[in-house]
Amino acid sequence: MSAAAICLTTIAVIVGIGTTIGFLAGVRRRMDLEQWTVGRRGFGVLLIFLLMAGEVYTTFAFLGASGWAYSRGGPALYVLAYLTLAYVASFFVLPALWEVGRRYGMQTQSDFFGVRYANKYLAGFVCIVGIVCFIPYLQLQITGLGIIVSIASFGGIGRPAAMTIGLALLVAFVSASGIRGVAWMSVVKDALMLIAAVAIGIGIPLAHFGGIGPMFAALIAARPAHLTMPGATTNLGHAWFVSTVLLTSLGFYMWPHSFAASFTAKSADTLRRNAVVMPLYGLSLAFIFFAGFATVLIVPGMANGDLALLTVVRQSFPAWFLGVVGGAGALTAMVPASVFVLVAATLFAKNLYRPLFAPSMSDDQVAGLARRAVVVIGLISLALAIFTSSTLVSLLLTGYAGVTQFFPGVILGLYWSRVTTGAVFAGLVVGVASAVGLMVSHHDPLFGVSAGFLALCVNFVVVVSGSLMSAALGSDEGRERTAQLAAAFQ
Amino acid sequence: MKKPSLPALCLALIPFVALCFSVPLWDRIYPMVLGLPFNLAWLIGWIVLSTVCMWGVYRIETVHLMHLPRDRGR
């Protein structure tokens, strides 16, 4: 059997096992809307831990972070910082979200904005931003899948074909199982990911340099500036680091799927405990960094850094091992992608389409529309993945610049009684517009600072000053309304 | 929503300072720690220390929650 065949067969077996476990989890239960999106609020500590952890280990962590370690150097370390701080911040956001979620039967992020601010247009706008930001994230997963299968096939299967097959499998899986299927598939994926990451994190440096220490010594001797900031870049220095870490740690739970996942926890206390323990998960990323930095000297001069890790794995290990790593990587792309496409489709059908265009739709009709939306959203992301190119990390940062703009509305909505609907809406619009404007005009980073972060700051200023001005200068009814909405949340 | 206590917030701020705001202080290769460049070792070490801080926050906030009056007009 050729190396490519061994490799691809191994990947197919792993993906097959993963999706079967997922299908079985879904098939046994009748799928109504709440079951499909939120799994009836019965998820215990272990499952919620795995579901959230599973979502962290995306293609971004596996290929993107190592890809940036290869192509950018020191700046890639932002990943270790932001993941830890995301959990620290979550302690103060998620438990409170869970409580209001339970009280008002919230299923999605848009529900939160709709209930807290009593404005269906704001809720609709939140949907639109969320769905649009999912597209680069989905594109990232699909691109990753393409990379994995094409390297594993030793060039035999082209990336567009690999991406299309992956997407088809994804859509089928998601339509049948919903979120419970995803959770169980996550279990398989996580176990494999951890094993793969540790194996290559130790194995690659060992095979090529005699160990992690010798590898770093060699890298420092050959490229002394690579490991600190700005590393191999000219514009990703300390200001970029601080602003990007803040942007992504505050924005981590502002992704619609992570936001919604908090509603599935058994209790607020589960979420607090997860916030304490989850940073330790980030330790396994260190192994991916060891491997990523090792590739700098092993395969210098690659145009697409995201290919570096798997290329080195293919060179250094037997085909079956590349198959295992590739299989883990494929699940790593498919699991989060399933969640993104599910959440985006539900947001579209339940929170955007029904409230604004067809209020009399039944839940079953909404679920049907969501299933069709899954296909459309998937196809758009596939087209972008095939016809455009960015590094995986850049795609994610683009998405973050958008979703982090939800943070002011969420944190102030939870803890400040004077925040007004109008100010939040204005802040969100201004934040999104600034972020888009800066990115489209190639001003990211601007004066060394992340564009998304700057937009977030402007957003905050608008929300706070707008709310204070309403309180001082607005009508009595306005103040009354604001107070009522806040009181309902106490 | 009841606000978190000040000691909890301060404790939670420590990881933010260590991992984010203080970057110019630790973004360096030397001194190397266990064969790793200093910045990577610092980050790894603070991932563990952040968990310790957050465990402290958990203890403070759980006690804080239990001391609140039961009836808050829900």
mmCIF file of N, CA and C in Angstrom, chain B residues 5-60:
data_model
loop_
_atom_site.group_PDB
_atom_site.id
_atom_site.type_symbol
_atom_site.label_atom_id
_atom_site.label_comp_id
_atom_site.label_asym_id
_atom_site.label_seq_id
_atom_site.Cartn_x
_atom_site.Cartn_y
_atom_site.Cartn_z
ATOM 1 N N SER B 5 -16.968 40.811 43.790
ATOM 2 C CA SER B 5 -16.335 41.564 44.872
ATOM 3 C C SER B 5 -15.002 42.132 44.412
ATOM 4 N N LEU B 6 -14.566 43.182 45.086
ATOM 5 C CA LEU B 6 -13.312 43.831 44.701
ATOM 6 C C LEU B 6 -12.081 42.930 44.842
ATOM 7 N N PRO B 7 -11.956 42.191 45.942
ATOM 8 C CA PRO B 7 -10.791 41.303 46.049
ATOM 9 C C PRO B 7 -10.727 40.296 44.899
ATOM 10 N N ALA B 8 -11.892 39.789 44.496
ATOM 11 C CA ALA B 8 -11.921 38.828 43.380
ATOM 12 C C ALA B 8 -11.432 39.491 42.106
ATOM 13 N N LEU B 9 -11.911 40.692 41.836
ATOM 14 C CA LEU B 9 -11.492 41.393 40.624
ATOM 15 C C LEU B 9 -9.990 41.677 40.629
ATOM 16 N N CYS B 10 -9.472 42.057 41.779
ATOM 17 C CA CYS B 10 -8.036 42.342 41.867
ATOM 18 C C CYS B 10 -7.220 41.095 41.596
ATOM 19 N N LEU B 11 -7.656 39.991 42.175
ATOM 20 C CA LEU B 11 -6.935 38.737 41.972
ATOM 21 C C LEU B 11 -6.982 38.335 40.500
ATOM 22 N N ALA B 12 -8.128 38.583 39.867
ATOM 23 C CA ALA B 12 -8.276 38.223 38.455
ATOM 24 C C ALA B 12 -7.469 39.148 37.556
ATOM 25 N N LEU B 13 -7.150 40.325 38.062
ATOM 26 C CA LEU B 13 -6.368 41.268 37.269
ATOM 27 C C LEU B 13 -4.909 40.830 37.162
ATOM 28 N N ILE B 14 -4.456 40.071 38.154
ATOM 29 C CA ILE B 14 -3.046 39.662 38.164
ATOM 30 C C ILE B 14 -2.652 38.922 36.881
ATOM 31 N N PRO B 15 -3.394 37.908 36.445
ATOM 32 C CA PRO B 15 -3.029 37.262 35.174
ATOM 33 C C PRO B 15 -3.007 38.235 33.993
ATOM 34 N N PHE B 16 -3.938 39.215 33.996
ATOM 35 C CA PHE B 16 -3.933 40.183 32.900
ATOM 36 C C PHE B 16 -2.641 40.990 32.887
ATOM 37 N N VAL B 17 -2.183 41.379 34.068
ATOM 38 C CA VAL B 17 -0.935 42.137 34.136
ATOM 39 C C VAL B 17 0.237 41.256 33.717
ATOM 40 N N ALA B 18 0.264 40.037 34.263
ATOM 41 C CA ALA B 18 1.418 39.159 34.009
ATOM 42 C C ALA B 18 1.500 38.707 32.557
ATOM 43 N N LEU B 19 0.350 38.387 31.961
ATOM 44 C CA LEU B 19 0.360 37.797 30.623
ATOM 45 C C LEU B 19 0.237 38.808 29.506
ATOM 46 N N CYS B 20 -0.260 39.992 29.826
ATOM 47 C CA CYS B 20 -0.557 40.943 28.754
ATOM 48 C C CYS B 20 0.186 42.264 28.928
ATOM 49 N N PHE B 21 -0.177 42.995 29.989
ATOM 50 C CA PHE B 21 0.331 44.363 30.094
ATOM 51 C C PHE B 21 1.832 44.444 30.296
ATOM 52 N N SER B 22 2.427 43.442 30.949
ATOM 53 C CA SER B 22 3.851 43.545 31.267
ATOM 54 C C SER B 22 4.748 43.001 30.157
ATOM 55 N N VAL B 23 4.197 42.742 28.970
ATOM 56 C CA VAL B 23 4.966 42.070 27.913
ATOM 57 C C VAL B 23 6.361 42.644 27.628
ATOM 58 N N PRO B 24 6.552 43.987 27.639
ATOM 59 C CA PRO B 24 7.909 44.461 27.352
ATOM 60 C C PRO B 24 8.940 43.945 28.370
ATOM 61 N N LEU B 25 8.450 43.591 29.569
ATOM 62 C CA LEU B 25 9.394 43.139 30.591
ATOM 63 C C LEU B 25 9.854 41.704 30.373
ATOM 64 N N TRP B 26 8.940 40.861 29.816
ATOM 65 C CA TRP B 26 9.321 39.464 29.725
ATOM 66 C C TRP B 26 9.569 38.966 28.305
ATOM 67 N N ASP B 27 9.375 39.814 27.306
ATOM 68 C CA ASP B 27 9.572 39.360 25.928
ATOM 69 C C ASP B 27 11.057 39.347 25.566
ATOM 70 N N ARG B 28 11.722 38.317 25.996
ATOM 71 C CA ARG B 28 13.167 38.210 25.785
ATOM 72 C C ARG B 28 13.532 36.730 25.730
ATOM 73 N N ILE B 29 14.707 36.433 25.209
ATOM 74 C CA ILE B 29 15.132 35.038 25.125
ATOM 75 C C ILE B 29 15.874 34.610 26.384
ATOM 76 N N TYR B 30 16.691 35.517 26.920
ATOM 77 C CA TYR B 30 17.504 35.171 28.095
ATOM 78 C C TYR B 30 16.923 35.815 29.352
ATOM 79 N N PRO B 31 17.029 35.199 30.503
ATOM 80 C CA PRO B 31 17.664 33.905 30.764
ATOM 81 C C PRO B 31 16.804 32.735 30.284
ATOM 82 N N MET B 32 17.403 31.731 29.726
ATOM 83 C CA MET B 32 16.621 30.587 29.283
ATOM 84 C C MET B 32 16.268 29.712 30.479
ATOM 85 N N VAL B 33 15.103 29.104 30.390
ATOM 86 C CA VAL B 33 14.605 28.285 31.493
ATOM 87 C C VAL B 33 14.348 26.872 30.969
ATOM 88 N N LEU B 34 15.086 25.916 31.490
ATOM 89 C CA LEU B 34 14.905 24.522 31.067
ATOM 90 C C LEU B 34 15.004 24.385 29.546
ATOM 91 N N GLY B 35 15.915 25.138 28.949
ATOM 92 C CA GLY B 35 16.110 25.035 27.506
ATOM 93 C C GLY B 35 15.119 25.851 26.692
ATOM 94 N N LEU B 36 14.160 26.489 27.348
ATOM 95 C CA LEU B 36 13.175 27.291 26.627
ATOM 96 C C LEU B 36 13.527 28.767 26.686
ATOM 97 N N PRO B 37 13.214 29.523 25.628
ATOM 98 C CA PRO B 37 13.414 30.974 25.705
ATOM 99 C C PRO B 37 12.549 31.540 26.824
ATOM 100 N N PHE B 38 13.008 32.627 27.449
ATOM 101 C CA PHE B 38 12.346 33.160 28.631
ATOM 102 C C PHE B 38 10.874 33.459 28.395
ATOM 103 N N ASN B 39 10.533 34.068 27.241
ATOM 104 C CA ASN B 39 9.132 34.466 27.036
ATOM 105 C C ASN B 39 8.197 33.252 27.008
ATOM 106 N N LEU B 40 8.627 32.206 26.368
ATOM 107 C CA LEU B 40 7.796 31.004 26.319
ATOM 108 C C LEU B 40 7.661 30.376 27.705
ATOM 109 N N ALA B 41 8.769 30.329 28.437
ATOM 110 C CA ALA B 41 8.734 29.761 29.788
ATOM 111 C C ALA B 41 7.831 30.592 30.698
ATOM 112 N N TRP B 42 7.913 31.921 30.566
ATOM 113 C CA TRP B 42 7.080 32.827 31.367
ATOM 114 C C TRP B 42 5.608 32.548 31.127
ATOM 115 N N LEU B 43 5.253 32.443 29.835
ATOM 116 C CA LEU B 43 3.857 32.199 29.478
ATOM 117 C C LEU B 43 3.380 30.860 30.046
ATOM 118 N N ILE B 44 4.184 29.827 29.887
ATOM 119 C CA ILE B 44 3.804 28.511 30.395
ATOM 120 C C ILE B 44 3.628 28.558 31.905
ATOM 121 N N GLY B 45 4.584 29.200 32.580
ATOM 122 C CA GLY B 45 4.501 29.310 34.033
ATOM 123 C C GLY B 45 3.252 30.061 34.469
ATOM 124 N N TRP B 46 2.922 31.130 33.759
ATOM 125 C CA TRP B 46 1.764 31.922 34.152
ATOM 126 C C TRP B 46 0.434 31.280 33.774
ATOM 127 N N ILE B 47 0.463 30.351 32.834
ATOM 128 C CA ILE B 47 -0.773 29.600 32.587
ATOM 129 C C ILE B 47 -1.127 28.850 33.862
ATOM 130 N N VAL B 48 -0.138 28.242 34.475
ATOM 131 C CA VAL B 48 -0.387 27.508 35.720
ATOM 132 C C VAL B 48 -0.739 28.468 36.858
ATOM 133 N N LEU B 49 0.010 29.558 36.981
ATOM 134 C CA LEU B 49 -0.254 30.508 38.069
ATOM 135 C C LEU B 49 -1.627 31.166 37.926
ATOM 136 N N SER B 50 -2.065 31.363 36.700
ATOM 137 C CA SER B 50 -3.394 31.954 36.506
ATOM 138 C C SER B 50 -4.473 31.043 37.063
ATOM 139 N N THR B 51 -4.276 29.747 36.894
ATOM 140 C CA THR B 51 -5.243 28.808 37.455
ATOM 141 C C THR B 51 -5.267 28.937 38.972
ATOM 142 N N VAL B 52 -4.105 29.119 39.555
ATOM 143 C CA VAL B 52 -4.038 29.307 41.010
ATOM 144 C C VAL B 52 -4.802 30.568 41.412
ATOM 145 N N CYS B 53 -4.564 31.662 40.699
ATOM 146 C CA CYS B 53 -5.288 32.908 40.986
ATOM 147 C C CYS B 53 -6.788 32.695 40.855
ATOM 148 N N MET B 54 -7.205 32.016 39.808
ATOM 149 C CA MET B 54 -8.631 31.844 39.576
ATOM 150 C C MET B 54 -9.251 30.905 40.592
ATOM 151 N N TRP B 55 -8.500 29.999 41.098
ATOM 152 C CA TRP B 55 -9.002 29.152 42.180
ATOM 153 C C TRP B 55 -9.284 30.039 43.394
ATOM 154 N N GLY B 56 -8.389 30.988 43.637
ATOM 155 C CA GLY B 56 -8.598 31.947 44.724
ATOM 156 C C GLY B 56 -9.858 32.772 44.484
ATOM 157 N N VAL B 57 -10.029 33.215 43.239
ATOM 158 C CA VAL B 57 -11.221 33.990 42.897
ATOM 159 C C VAL B 57 -12.474 33.154 43.137
ATOM 160 N N TYR B 58 -12.419 31.910 42.773
ATOM 161 C CA TYR B 58 -13.546 31.008 42.964
ATOM 162 C C TYR B 58 -13.915 30.903 44.432
ATOM 163 N N ARG B 59 -12.892 30.745 45.283
ATOM 164 C CA ARG B 59 -13.154 30.628 46.718
ATOM 165 C C ARG B 59 -13.799 31.907 47.251
ATOM 166 N N ILE B 60 -13.229 33.030 46.878
ATOM 167 C CA ILE B 60 -13.748 34.319 47.363
ATOM 168 C C ILE B 60 -15.190 34.514 46.905
#
